[in-house]
CSV table of C-alpha atoms and ligand atoms in Angstrom, one decimal:
chain,number,residue,atom,x,y,z
M,4,MET,CA,14.8,111.7,11.5
M,5,ILE,CA,13.7,114.8,9.7
M,6,ILE,CA,10.5,113.9,7.9
M,7,GLU,CA,9.4,115.8,4.8
M,8,PRO,CA,6.3,115.2,2.6
M,9,ARG,CA,7.0,113.1,-0.4
M,10,THR,CA,4.1,112.9,-2.8
M,11,ARG,CA,3.3,110.8,-5.8
M,12,GLY,CA,0.1,112.0,-7.4
M,13,PHE,CA,-2.7,111.9,-4.9
M,14,ILE,CA,-0.6,109.9,-2.5
M,15,CYS,CA,1.8,111.1,0.2
M,16,LEU,CA,4.4,108.5,0.9
M,17,THR,CA,5.6,109.9,4.2
M,18,SER,CA,3.8,111.1,7.3
M,19,HIS,CA,4.8,113.0,10.4
M,20,PRO,CA,4.1,111.7,13.9
M,21,ASP,CA,4.1,115.1,15.7
M,22,GLY,CA,1.7,116.5,13.0
M,23,ALA,CA,-0.6,113.5,13.3
M,24,ALA,CA,-0.7,114.1,17.1
M,25,ALA,CA,-1.5,117.7,16.5
M,26,HIS,CA,-4.3,116.7,14.1
M,27,VAL,CA,-5.8,114.3,16.6
M,28,LYS,CA,-5.5,116.8,19.4
M,29,LYS,CA,-7.3,119.5,17.4
M,30,GLN,CA,-10.2,117.0,16.8
M,31,ILE,CA,-10.3,116.1,20.5
M,32,ASP,CA,-10.4,119.7,21.5
M,33,TYR,CA,-13.2,120.4,19.0
M,34,VAL,CA,-15.4,117.5,20.4
M,35,LYS,CA,-14.7,118.6,24.0
M,36,SER,CA,-15.7,122.2,23.1
M,37,LYS,CA,-19.1,121.0,22.0
M,38,GLY,CA,-19.8,119.4,25.4
M,39,GLU,CA,-21.0,115.9,26.4
M,40,ILE,CA,-23.2,113.9,24.0
M,41,LYS,CA,-26.0,112.8,26.3
M,42,ASP,CA,-26.8,109.1,26.1
M,43,GLY,CA,-24.1,108.6,23.5
M,44,PRO,CA,-22.3,105.3,23.0
M,45,SER,CA,-20.4,103.7,25.9
M,46,LYS,CA,-18.6,100.8,24.1
M,47,ALA,CA,-17.9,101.3,20.5
M,48,LEU,CA,-16.2,99.3,17.7
M,49,ILE,CA,-14.9,101.4,14.8
M,50,ILE,CA,-13.9,99.5,11.7
M,51,GLY,CA,-11.7,101.8,9.6
M,52,ALA,CA,-10.7,103.8,12.7
M,53,SER,CA,-7.4,105.4,11.8
M,54,THR,CA,-8.1,108.2,9.3
M,55,GLY,CA,-11.0,110.2,7.8
M,56,PHE,CA,-14.5,109.7,9.0
M,57,GLY,CA,-13.6,106.6,11.0
M,58,LEU,CA,-11.0,108.4,13.1
M,59,SER,CA,-13.3,111.3,13.7
M,60,SER,CA,-16.1,108.8,14.7
M,61,ARG,CA,-13.7,107.2,17.2
M,62,ILE,CA,-12.7,110.6,18.7
M,63,THR,CA,-16.4,111.7,18.9
M,64,ALA,CA,-17.4,108.4,20.7
M,65,ALA,CA,-14.5,108.6,23.2
M,66,PHE,CA,-14.2,112.3,23.9
M,67,GLY,CA,-17.9,113.2,23.3
M,68,SER,CA,-19.5,110.5,25.4
M,69,GLY,CA,-16.7,108.8,27.3
M,70,ALA,CA,-16.9,105.6,25.2
M,71,SER,CA,-14.4,102.7,25.4
M,72,THR,CA,-13.3,102.1,21.9
M,73,ILE,CA,-11.8,99.3,19.8
M,74,GLY,CA,-10.4,100.5,16.5
M,75,VAL,CA,-9.7,98.2,13.5
M,76,PHE,CA,-7.6,99.5,10.7
M,77,PHE,CA,-4.9,98.5,8.2
M,78,GLU,CA,-1.8,100.7,8.6
M,79,LYS,CA,2.0,100.3,8.3
M,80,PRO,CA,4.2,100.7,11.3
M,81,ALA,CA,7.5,102.6,11.0
M,82,LYS,CA,10.9,101.1,10.3
M,83,ALA,CA,14.1,102.9,11.1
M,84,ASN,CA,14.3,105.8,8.7
M,85,ARG,CA,10.9,105.0,7.2
M,86,PRO,CA,8.0,106.7,8.7
M,87,ALA,CA,4.8,104.8,9.5
M,88,SER,CA,1.6,105.5,7.6
M,89,ALA,CA,-0.5,108.5,8.8
M,90,GLY,CA,-3.2,106.3,10.3
M,91,TRP,CA,-0.6,104.5,12.4
M,92,TYR,CA,0.6,107.7,14.0
M,93,ASN,CA,-3.0,109.0,14.4
M,94,SER,CA,-3.9,105.8,16.3
M,95,ALA,CA,-0.9,106.0,18.5
M,96,ALA,CA,-1.8,109.6,19.3
M,97,PHE,CA,-5.4,108.7,19.9
M,98,GLU,CA,-4.6,105.9,22.3
M,99,LYS,CA,-2.2,108.1,24.3
M,100,ALA,CA,-4.8,110.9,24.6
M,101,ALA,CA,-7.5,108.4,25.6
M,102,ALA,CA,-5.3,106.8,28.3
M,103,ALA,CA,-4.4,110.2,29.7
M,104,GLU,CA,-8.1,110.7,30.4
M,105,GLY,CA,-8.7,107.2,31.7
M,106,LEU,CA,-10.6,106.0,28.6
M,107,TYR,CA,-10.2,102.4,27.4
M,108,ALA,CA,-8.8,102.3,23.8
M,109,LYS,CA,-7.4,99.3,22.0
M,110,SER,CA,-6.6,98.8,18.4
M,111,ILE,CA,-6.2,95.9,15.9
M,112,ASN,CA,-4.1,96.3,12.8
M,113,GLY,CA,-5.0,93.9,10.0
M,114,ASP,CA,-7.3,93.1,7.1
M,115,ALA,CA,-10.8,93.8,8.4
M,116,PHE,CA,-12.3,91.9,5.4
M,117,SER,CA,-10.7,88.7,6.7
M,118,ASP,CA,-12.4,86.2,9.1
M,119,GLU,CA,-9.3,86.2,11.3
M,120,ILE,CA,-9.4,89.9,12.1
M,121,LYS,CA,-13.2,89.6,12.8
M,122,GLN,CA,-12.5,86.7,15.3
M,123,GLU,CA,-9.6,88.6,16.9
M,124,THR,CA,-11.8,91.6,17.4
M,125,ILE,CA,-14.6,89.4,18.9
M,126,GLU,CA,-12.1,87.8,21.3
M,127,LEU,CA,-10.9,91.3,22.4
M,128,ILE,CA,-14.5,92.5,23.0
M,129,LYS,CA,-15.3,89.4,25.0
M,130,LYS,CA,-12.2,89.7,27.1
M,131,ASP,CA,-12.3,93.5,27.8
M,132,LEU,CA,-15.8,94.9,27.2
M,133,GLY,CA,-18.2,92.0,27.1
M,134,GLU,CA,-20.4,93.7,24.6
M,135,ILE,CA,-20.6,96.8,22.4
M,136,ASP,CA,-23.4,99.2,21.7
M,137,LEU,CA,-22.1,100.9,18.6
M,138,VAL,CA,-20.5,99.6,15.4
M,139,VAL,CA,-19.1,102.1,13.0
M,140,TYR,CA,-18.3,100.8,9.6
M,141,SER,CA,-16.0,103.2,7.8
M,142,LEU,CA,-13.7,101.2,5.5
M,143,ALA,CA,-12.4,102.7,2.3
M,144,SER,CA,-10.2,100.4,0.3
M,145,PRO,CA,-9.2,99.8,-3.3
M,146,ARG,CA,-9.4,96.0,-2.9
M,147,ARG,CA,-10.8,93.2,-0.8
M,148,LYS,CA,-9.8,89.6,-0.5
M,149,HIS,CA,-13.1,87.8,-0.1
M,150,PRO,CA,-13.0,85.7,3.1
M,151,LYS,CA,-15.1,82.8,1.7
M,152,THR,CA,-13.8,82.5,-1.9
M,153,GLY,CA,-10.3,83.8,-1.5
M,154,GLU,CA,-10.9,85.9,-4.7
M,155,VAL,CA,-9.3,89.4,-4.7
M,156,HIS,CA,-11.7,92.0,-5.9
M,157,SER,CA,-10.4,95.4,-7.1
M,158,SER,CA,-12.6,98.4,-7.4
M,159,VAL,CA,-12.7,100.8,-10.3
M,160,LEU,CA,-13.8,104.4,-10.5
M,161,LYS,CA,-15.6,104.6,-13.8
M,162,PRO,CA,-18.8,105.9,-15.3
M,163,ILE,CA,-21.4,103.3,-16.5
M,164,GLY,CA,-22.9,103.3,-20.0
M,165,GLN,CA,-21.1,106.3,-21.6
M,166,SER,CA,-17.9,108.1,-21.2
M,167,PHE,CA,-17.7,111.2,-19.0
M,168,GLU,CA,-15.8,114.3,-19.9
M,169,ASN,CA,-15.4,117.2,-17.5
M,170,LYS,CA,-12.9,119.4,-15.8
M,171,THR,CA,-10.5,118.1,-13.2
M,172,VAL,CA,-7.6,119.6,-11.3
M,173,ASP,CA,-4.1,118.6,-10.3
M,174,PHE,CA,-4.4,120.0,-6.8
M,175,HIS,CA,-0.6,120.2,-6.4
M,176,THR,CA,-0.1,122.6,-9.4
M,177,GLY,CA,-3.6,124.0,-9.6
M,178,GLU,CA,-3.7,123.1,-13.3
M,179,VAL,CA,-7.3,122.6,-14.5
M,180,SER,CA,-7.7,120.3,-17.5
M,181,ASN,CA,-10.3,118.3,-19.3
M,182,ILE,CA,-10.5,114.6,-18.5
M,183,LYS,CA,-12.3,112.0,-20.5
M,184,ILE,CA,-13.1,108.8,-18.6
M,185,ASP,CA,-14.2,105.8,-20.6
M,186,PRO,CA,-17.1,103.8,-19.3
M,187,VAL,CA,-16.6,100.5,-17.5
M,188,GLU,CA,-16.3,97.7,-20.1
M,189,LYS,CA,-17.4,94.7,-18.2
M,190,GLN,CA,-20.1,94.0,-15.7
M,191,GLU,CA,-17.4,92.2,-13.7
M,192,ASP,CA,-15.8,95.5,-12.9
M,193,ILE,CA,-19.0,96.8,-11.5
M,194,ASP,CA,-19.5,93.6,-9.5
M,195,ASN,CA,-15.9,93.9,-8.1
M,196,THR,CA,-16.5,97.5,-7.0
M,197,VAL,CA,-19.6,96.4,-5.2
M,198,ALA,CA,-17.7,93.5,-3.6
M,199,VAL,CA,-15.1,95.9,-2.2
M,200,MET,CA,-17.2,99.0,-1.2
M,201,GLY,CA,-20.7,97.6,-1.0
M,202,GLY,CA,-22.4,96.2,2.1
M,203,GLU,CA,-21.4,92.5,2.2
M,204,ASP,CA,-18.5,92.9,4.6
M,205,TRP,CA,-20.5,95.2,6.9
M,206,LYS,CA,-23.1,92.4,7.0
M,207,PHE,CA,-20.5,89.8,7.7
M,208,TRP,CA,-19.2,91.8,10.6
M,209,ILE,CA,-22.7,92.2,12.1
M,210,GLU,CA,-23.5,88.5,11.6
M,211,GLU,CA,-20.3,87.4,13.3
M,212,LEU,CA,-20.7,89.9,16.2
M,213,LYS,CA,-24.3,88.7,16.7
M,214,LYS,CA,-23.3,85.1,16.6
M,215,ALA,CA,-20.7,85.7,19.2
M,216,GLY,CA,-23.3,87.4,21.5
M,217,VAL,CA,-21.4,90.6,21.9
M,218,LEU,CA,-24.0,93.0,20.6
M,219,ALA,CA,-25.7,95.0,23.4
M,220,GLU,CA,-29.5,95.5,23.7
M,221,GLY,CA,-30.3,98.6,21.5
M,222,VAL,CA,-27.0,98.4,19.6
M,223,LYS,CA,-26.6,100.8,16.7
M,224,THR,CA,-24.5,100.4,13.6
M,225,VAL,CA,-23.7,103.0,11.0
M,226,ALA,CA,-21.9,103.1,7.7
M,227,TYR,CA,-21.1,106.0,5.4
M,228,SER,CA,-22.3,107.0,2.0
M,229,TYR,CA,-22.1,109.9,-0.5
M,230,ILE,CA,-24.5,111.4,-3.0
M,231,GLY,CA,-23.1,114.7,-4.2
M,232,PRO,CA,-24.2,117.1,-7.0
M,233,GLU,CA,-25.3,116.2,-10.5
M,234,LEU,CA,-22.0,117.3,-11.9
M,235,THR,CA,-20.2,114.4,-10.3
M,236,PHE,CA,-23.1,111.9,-10.8
M,237,PRO,CA,-21.5,110.2,-13.9
M,238,ILE,CA,-18.2,109.5,-12.0
M,239,TYR,CA,-19.7,109.0,-8.5
M,240,ARG,CA,-23.3,108.3,-7.8
M,241,ASN,CA,-24.2,106.9,-11.2
M,242,GLY,CA,-20.8,105.3,-11.7
M,243,THR,CA,-19.3,102.1,-10.4
M,244,ILE,CA,-18.7,103.5,-6.9
M,245,GLY,CA,-22.4,104.6,-6.8
M,246,LYS,CA,-23.5,101.0,-7.4
M,247,ALA,CA,-21.5,100.0,-4.4
M,248,LYS,CA,-23.1,102.7,-2.3
M,249,ASP,CA,-26.6,101.6,-3.5
M,250,ASN,CA,-25.6,98.1,-2.3
M,251,LEU,CA,-24.4,99.5,1.0
M,252,GLU,CA,-27.6,101.4,1.5
M,253,GLY,CA,-29.6,98.4,0.6
M,254,THR,CA,-27.9,96.4,3.3
M,255,VAL,CA,-29.6,98.5,6.0
M,256,SER,CA,-32.9,96.6,5.9
M,257,GLU,CA,-31.1,93.2,6.1
M,258,LEU,CA,-29.2,94.4,9.1
M,259,ASN,CA,-32.3,95.8,10.8
M,260,ASP,CA,-33.9,92.3,10.4
M,261,LEU,CA,-30.7,90.7,11.8
M,262,LEU,CA,-30.7,93.1,14.8
M,263,SER,CA,-34.3,92.8,15.7
M,264,GLU,CA,-33.7,90.5,18.7
M,265,GLU,CA,-31.3,93.0,20.2
M,266,ASN,CA,-33.7,95.9,19.4
M,267,GLY,CA,-30.8,97.2,17.4
M,268,LYS,CA,-30.8,99.7,14.4
M,269,ALA,CA,-28.7,100.0,11.3
M,270,TYR,CA,-28.1,103.3,9.5
M,271,VAL,CA,-26.4,104.7,6.6
M,272,SER,CA,-25.3,108.3,7.0
M,273,VAL,CA,-24.7,110.4,3.8
M,274,ASN,CA,-21.8,112.6,4.6
M,275,LYS,CA,-20.3,115.7,3.0
M,276,ALA,CA,-17.5,115.6,0.4
M,277,LEU,CA,-14.2,116.1,2.2
M,278,VAL,CA,-10.5,115.8,1.6
M,279,THR,CA,-9.5,112.3,2.7
M,280,GLN,CA,-7.0,109.8,1.4
M,281,SER,CA,-9.8,108.1,-0.5
M,282,SER,CA,-11.6,111.1,-2.0
M,283,SER,CA,-8.4,112.6,-3.4
M,284,ALA,CA,-8.1,109.5,-5.7
M,285,ILE,CA,-11.4,110.2,-7.5
M,286,PRO,CA,-11.1,112.3,-10.7
M,287,VAL,CA,-13.1,115.6,-10.9
M,288,VAL,CA,-14.0,115.4,-7.1
M,289,PRO,CA,-11.0,117.4,-5.9
M,290,LEU,CA,-12.0,120.4,-8.1
M,291,TYR,CA,-15.6,120.1,-6.9
M,292,ILE,CA,-14.3,120.0,-3.2
M,293,SER,CA,-12.1,123.0,-3.7
M,294,LEU,CA,-15.0,125.1,-5.0
M,295,LEU,CA,-17.4,123.7,-2.4
M,296,TYR,CA,-15.0,124.6,0.4
M,297,LYS,CA,-14.8,128.2,-0.9
M,298,VAL,CA,-18.5,128.6,-0.9
M,299,MET,CA,-19.2,126.8,2.4
M,300,LYS,CA,-16.4,128.8,4.2
M,301,GLU,CA,-17.8,132.1,2.9
M,302,LYS,CA,-21.2,131.1,4.2
M,303,GLY,CA,-19.7,130.0,7.5
M,304,ILE,CA,-21.0,126.5,7.2
M,305,HIS,CA,-17.8,124.6,6.3
M,306,GLU,CA,-17.2,121.4,8.2
M,307,GLY,CA,-14.4,118.8,8.3
M,308,THR,CA,-14.7,115.2,9.3
M,309,ILE,CA,-14.8,115.9,13.0
M,310,GLU,CA,-17.5,118.6,12.8
M,311,GLN,CA,-19.5,116.1,10.6
M,312,MET,CA,-19.1,113.2,13.0
M,313,GLN,CA,-19.8,115.3,16.1
M,314,ARG,CA,-23.0,116.6,14.4
M,315,LEU,CA,-23.9,113.0,13.3
M,316,PHE,CA,-23.6,111.7,16.9
M,317,ALA,CA,-25.1,114.7,18.8
M,318,GLU,CA,-27.9,115.7,16.4
M,319,ARG,CA,-28.8,112.5,14.6
M,320,LEU,CA,-27.7,109.1,16.1
M,321,TYR,CA,-28.1,110.1,19.7
M,322,ALA,CA,-30.4,113.1,19.5
M,323,GLY,CA,-33.0,111.3,21.6
M,324,GLU,CA,-36.2,111.8,19.8
M,325,GLY,CA,-35.8,109.2,17.0
M,326,VAL,CA,-33.4,109.6,14.1
M,327,THR,CA,-34.6,111.7,11.2
M,328,LEU,CA,-34.2,110.0,7.9
M,329,ASP,CA,-34.7,111.0,4.3
M,330,GLU,CA,-37.3,109.3,2.0
M,331,GLN,CA,-34.8,106.5,1.2
M,332,GLY,CA,-34.2,105.9,4.9
M,333,ARG,CA,-30.8,107.5,5.2
M,334,ILE,CA,-29.4,110.0,7.7
M,335,ARG,CA,-28.2,113.2,6.0
M,336,VAL,CA,-25.3,115.2,7.3
M,337,ASP,CA,-24.6,116.4,3.7
M,338,ASP,CA,-27.6,118.7,4.2
M,339,TRP,CA,-25.5,121.9,4.2
M,340,GLU,CA,-23.4,120.8,1.2
M,341,MET,CA,-26.6,120.0,-0.8
M,342,ARG,CA,-28.4,123.3,0.1
M,343,ASP,CA,-29.6,125.0,-3.1
M,344,ASP,CA,-27.8,128.3,-2.4
M,345,VAL,CA,-24.5,126.4,-2.0
M,346,GLN,CA,-24.9,124.2,-5.1
M,347,VAL,CA,-26.0,127.2,-7.3
M,348,GLU,CA,-22.8,129.1,-6.3
M,349,VAL,CA,-20.6,126.0,-6.8
M,350,GLN,CA,-22.1,125.4,-10.3
M,351,LYS,CA,-21.4,129.1,-11.3
M,352,LEU,CA,-17.8,128.8,-10.1
M,353,TRP,CA,-17.4,125.4,-11.8
M,354,ASN,CA,-18.4,126.9,-15.2
M,355,ARG,CA,-15.7,129.6,-14.8
M,356,ALA,CA,-12.9,127.6,-13.3
M,357,ASN,CA,-9.6,127.4,-15.2
M,358,SER,CA,-5.9,127.3,-14.4
M,359,ASP,CA,-5.6,131.1,-14.4
M,360,ASN,CA,-8.4,131.9,-12.0
M,361,LEU,CA,-8.5,128.8,-9.8
M,362,GLU,CA,-6.4,130.2,-6.9
M,363,GLU,CA,-8.7,133.2,-6.7
M,364,ILE,CA,-12.2,131.6,-7.2
M,365,SER,CA,-11.6,128.3,-5.3
M,366,ASP,CA,-10.2,127.2,-2.0
M,367,ILE,CA,-7.5,125.1,-3.7
M,368,LYS,CA,-5.1,126.4,-1.0
M,369,GLY,CA,-7.4,125.0,1.7
M,370,TYR,CA,-7.6,121.7,-0.2
M,371,ARG,CA,-3.8,121.4,-0.4
M,372,LYS,CA,-3.4,122.3,3.3
M,373,GLU,CA,-6.0,119.7,4.3
M,374,PHE,CA,-4.4,117.1,2.1
M,375,PHE,CA,-1.0,117.6,3.7
M,376,GLN,CA,-2.5,117.7,7.1
M,377,LEU,CA,-3.9,114.2,6.5
M,378,PHE,CA,-0.3,113.1,6.6
M,379,GLY,CA,0.7,115.3,9.6
M,380,PHE,CA,2.3,118.1,7.6
M,381,ASP,CA,1.5,121.9,7.5
M,382,PHE,CA,0.6,122.3,11.2
M,383,ASP,CA,1.9,125.7,12.5
M,384,GLU,CA,2.5,124.2,16.0
M,385,VAL,CA,5.0,121.6,14.7
M,386,ASP,CA,8.7,122.3,14.0
M,387,TYR,CA,9.4,120.3,10.9
M,388,ASP,CA,13.1,121.1,11.0
M,389,LYS,CA,13.5,119.3,14.3
M,390,ASP,CA,14.6,115.7,14.5
M,391,THR,CA,11.7,113.5,15.5
M,392,ASN,CA,11.3,109.8,16.5
M,393,GLU,CA,9.7,108.0,13.7
M,394,LEU,CA,9.5,104.7,15.6
M,395,ILE,CA,6.3,105.4,17.5
M,396,ASP,CA,4.4,102.5,18.9
M,397,ILE,CA,0.6,102.1,19.3
M,398,PRO,CA,0.4,101.2,23.0
M,399,SER,CA,-2.2,98.4,22.7
M,400,ILE,CA,-0.4,96.9,19.7
M,401,SER,CA,3.2,96.9,20.9
M,402,SER,CA,2.4,95.7,24.4
R,506,NAI,P1,-10.1,107.0,4.6
R,506,NAI,O1,-9.2,106.5,3.5
R,506,NAI,O2,-9.7,108.2,5.3
R,506,NAI,O3,-10.2,105.8,5.7
R,506,NAI,C1,-10.3,104.5,5.4
R,506,NAI,C2,-10.1,103.6,6.7
R,506,NAI,O4,-10.2,102.2,6.3
R,506,NAI,C3,-8.7,103.7,7.3
R,506,NAI,O5,-8.8,103.6,8.7
R,506,NAI,C4,-8.0,102.5,6.8
R,506,NAI,O6,-6.9,102.0,7.6
R,506,NAI,C5,-9.1,101.5,6.8
R,506,NAI,N1,-8.9,100.3,5.9
R,506,NAI,C6,-8.8,100.3,4.6
R,506,NAI,N2,-8.7,99.0,4.1
R,506,NAI,C7,-8.7,98.2,5.2
R,506,NAI,C8,-8.7,96.8,5.5
R,506,NAI,N3,-8.6,96.0,4.5
R,506,NAI,N4,-8.7,96.4,6.8
R,506,NAI,C9,-8.8,97.3,7.8
R,506,NAI,N5,-8.9,98.6,7.6
R,506,NAI,C10,-8.9,99.1,6.4
R,506,NAI,O7,-11.6,107.1,4.0
R,506,NAI,P2,-12.8,108.0,4.3
R,506,NAI,O8,-12.9,109.0,3.2
R,506,NAI,O9,-12.9,108.4,5.7
R,506,NAI,O10,-14.0,107.0,4.0
R,506,NAI,C11,-14.7,106.2,4.9
R,506,NAI,C12,-16.1,106.0,4.4
R,506,NAI,O11,-16.8,107.3,4.2
R,506,NAI,C13,-16.2,105.3,3.0
R,506,NAI,O12,-17.3,104.5,3.0
R,506,NAI,C14,-16.4,106.5,2.1
R,506,NAI,O13,-17.0,106.2,0.9
R,506,NAI,C15,-17.3,107.4,2.9
R,506,NAI,N6,-17.5,108.8,2.5
R,506,NAI,C16,-16.4,109.6,2.2
R,506,NAI,C17,-16.6,110.9,1.8
R,506,NAI,C18,-15.4,111.7,1.4
R,506,NAI,O14,-15.6,112.8,0.8
R,506,NAI,N7,-14.2,111.4,1.8
R,506,NAI,C19,-17.9,111.5,1.7
R,506,NAI,C20,-19.0,110.6,2.1
R,506,NAI,C21,-18.7,109.3,2.5
């Protein structure tokens, strides 16, 4: 079929398999260009492996240090005349590229919050790898069915205490407008957001993996967090999602206790703001990202998810001489985003930004391009007028 992008707000309803393959290839080429990550992971489990930071973590582990990888994700396969979700095509392309280089790669598609998927993953590890030495936890989801209570928790993206008013952008049209977001009304909404995006499920995974005896001596586990600038604090770090991130970060010490027998270590890495399916859903953030991209590109320090993950692995997690942490015990790869010179520039542009000058003073074009590329569109090397086969299998899932 001929596949074109069909968007609804910050969601793209279609995705392109050839573009997804081009996206994955670009990331692989980047990791290879940076050379081998010495003493990197050799058997990695990536939870949330199909898009964004998780996909880039998987690519870095596999092509940066030759790791066997198991990826867990929740994606939709294609039906005739209905393309699969982008993460499905990404994972199909990843597995094929890994196989072409003799790298083990298998995937599990299902709800990572559930006990069943955890057990299925453990069985696969036991059968094929025996044990794993890296667990990346990179889930981003709007809801979670709790495996013990059966309750479905839905997250909300709201400020706490008082309403928040600021600029936002419709990145499709470039229209800048004011948005007022009312504060969360019930403690329950905060608790639900923490239940979805906090650290409990990460802990459940590590507990189950440990119980099953599949964690190698010296195992590492890492999950991802965000801080960002003061201007997004009310909606992000001091908002409901920020409470979830506090909870995630707080889980590290529990996991370190849990992993002491294995001499394992748990980390949270604070990453840079980037265009992903999740971040485009947060009000105000896309405008901030489009200004941030402009400033960081001009300074020659822009990074995408793959550059971030390659740096995380090569210069932090596996740098050899002990992992450098901030005062709160977190890894920081948002260091370039948070540089004073970057933030001062972004704030100046933020004050000026309006619908008339946005194309000129921001990188909204780059934002849009990256958004469409998440779904496999807007790659020069792909002929989008050509018929393509939408019915692509993920080798380890179809066989
Ligand atoms: P994403 O939306 O690109 O990826 C989410 C992944 O989770 C996908 O692989 C998806 O299939 C999987 N997933 C979602 N629900 C699932 C379920 N129930 N079962 C199995 N898999 C499921 O998200 P992104 O942006 O890469 O986020 C990953 C982490 O990085 C999140 O913790 C996020 O808060 C954090 N982060 C994101 C930043 C950004 O700017 N995008 C910045 C810093 C941290």
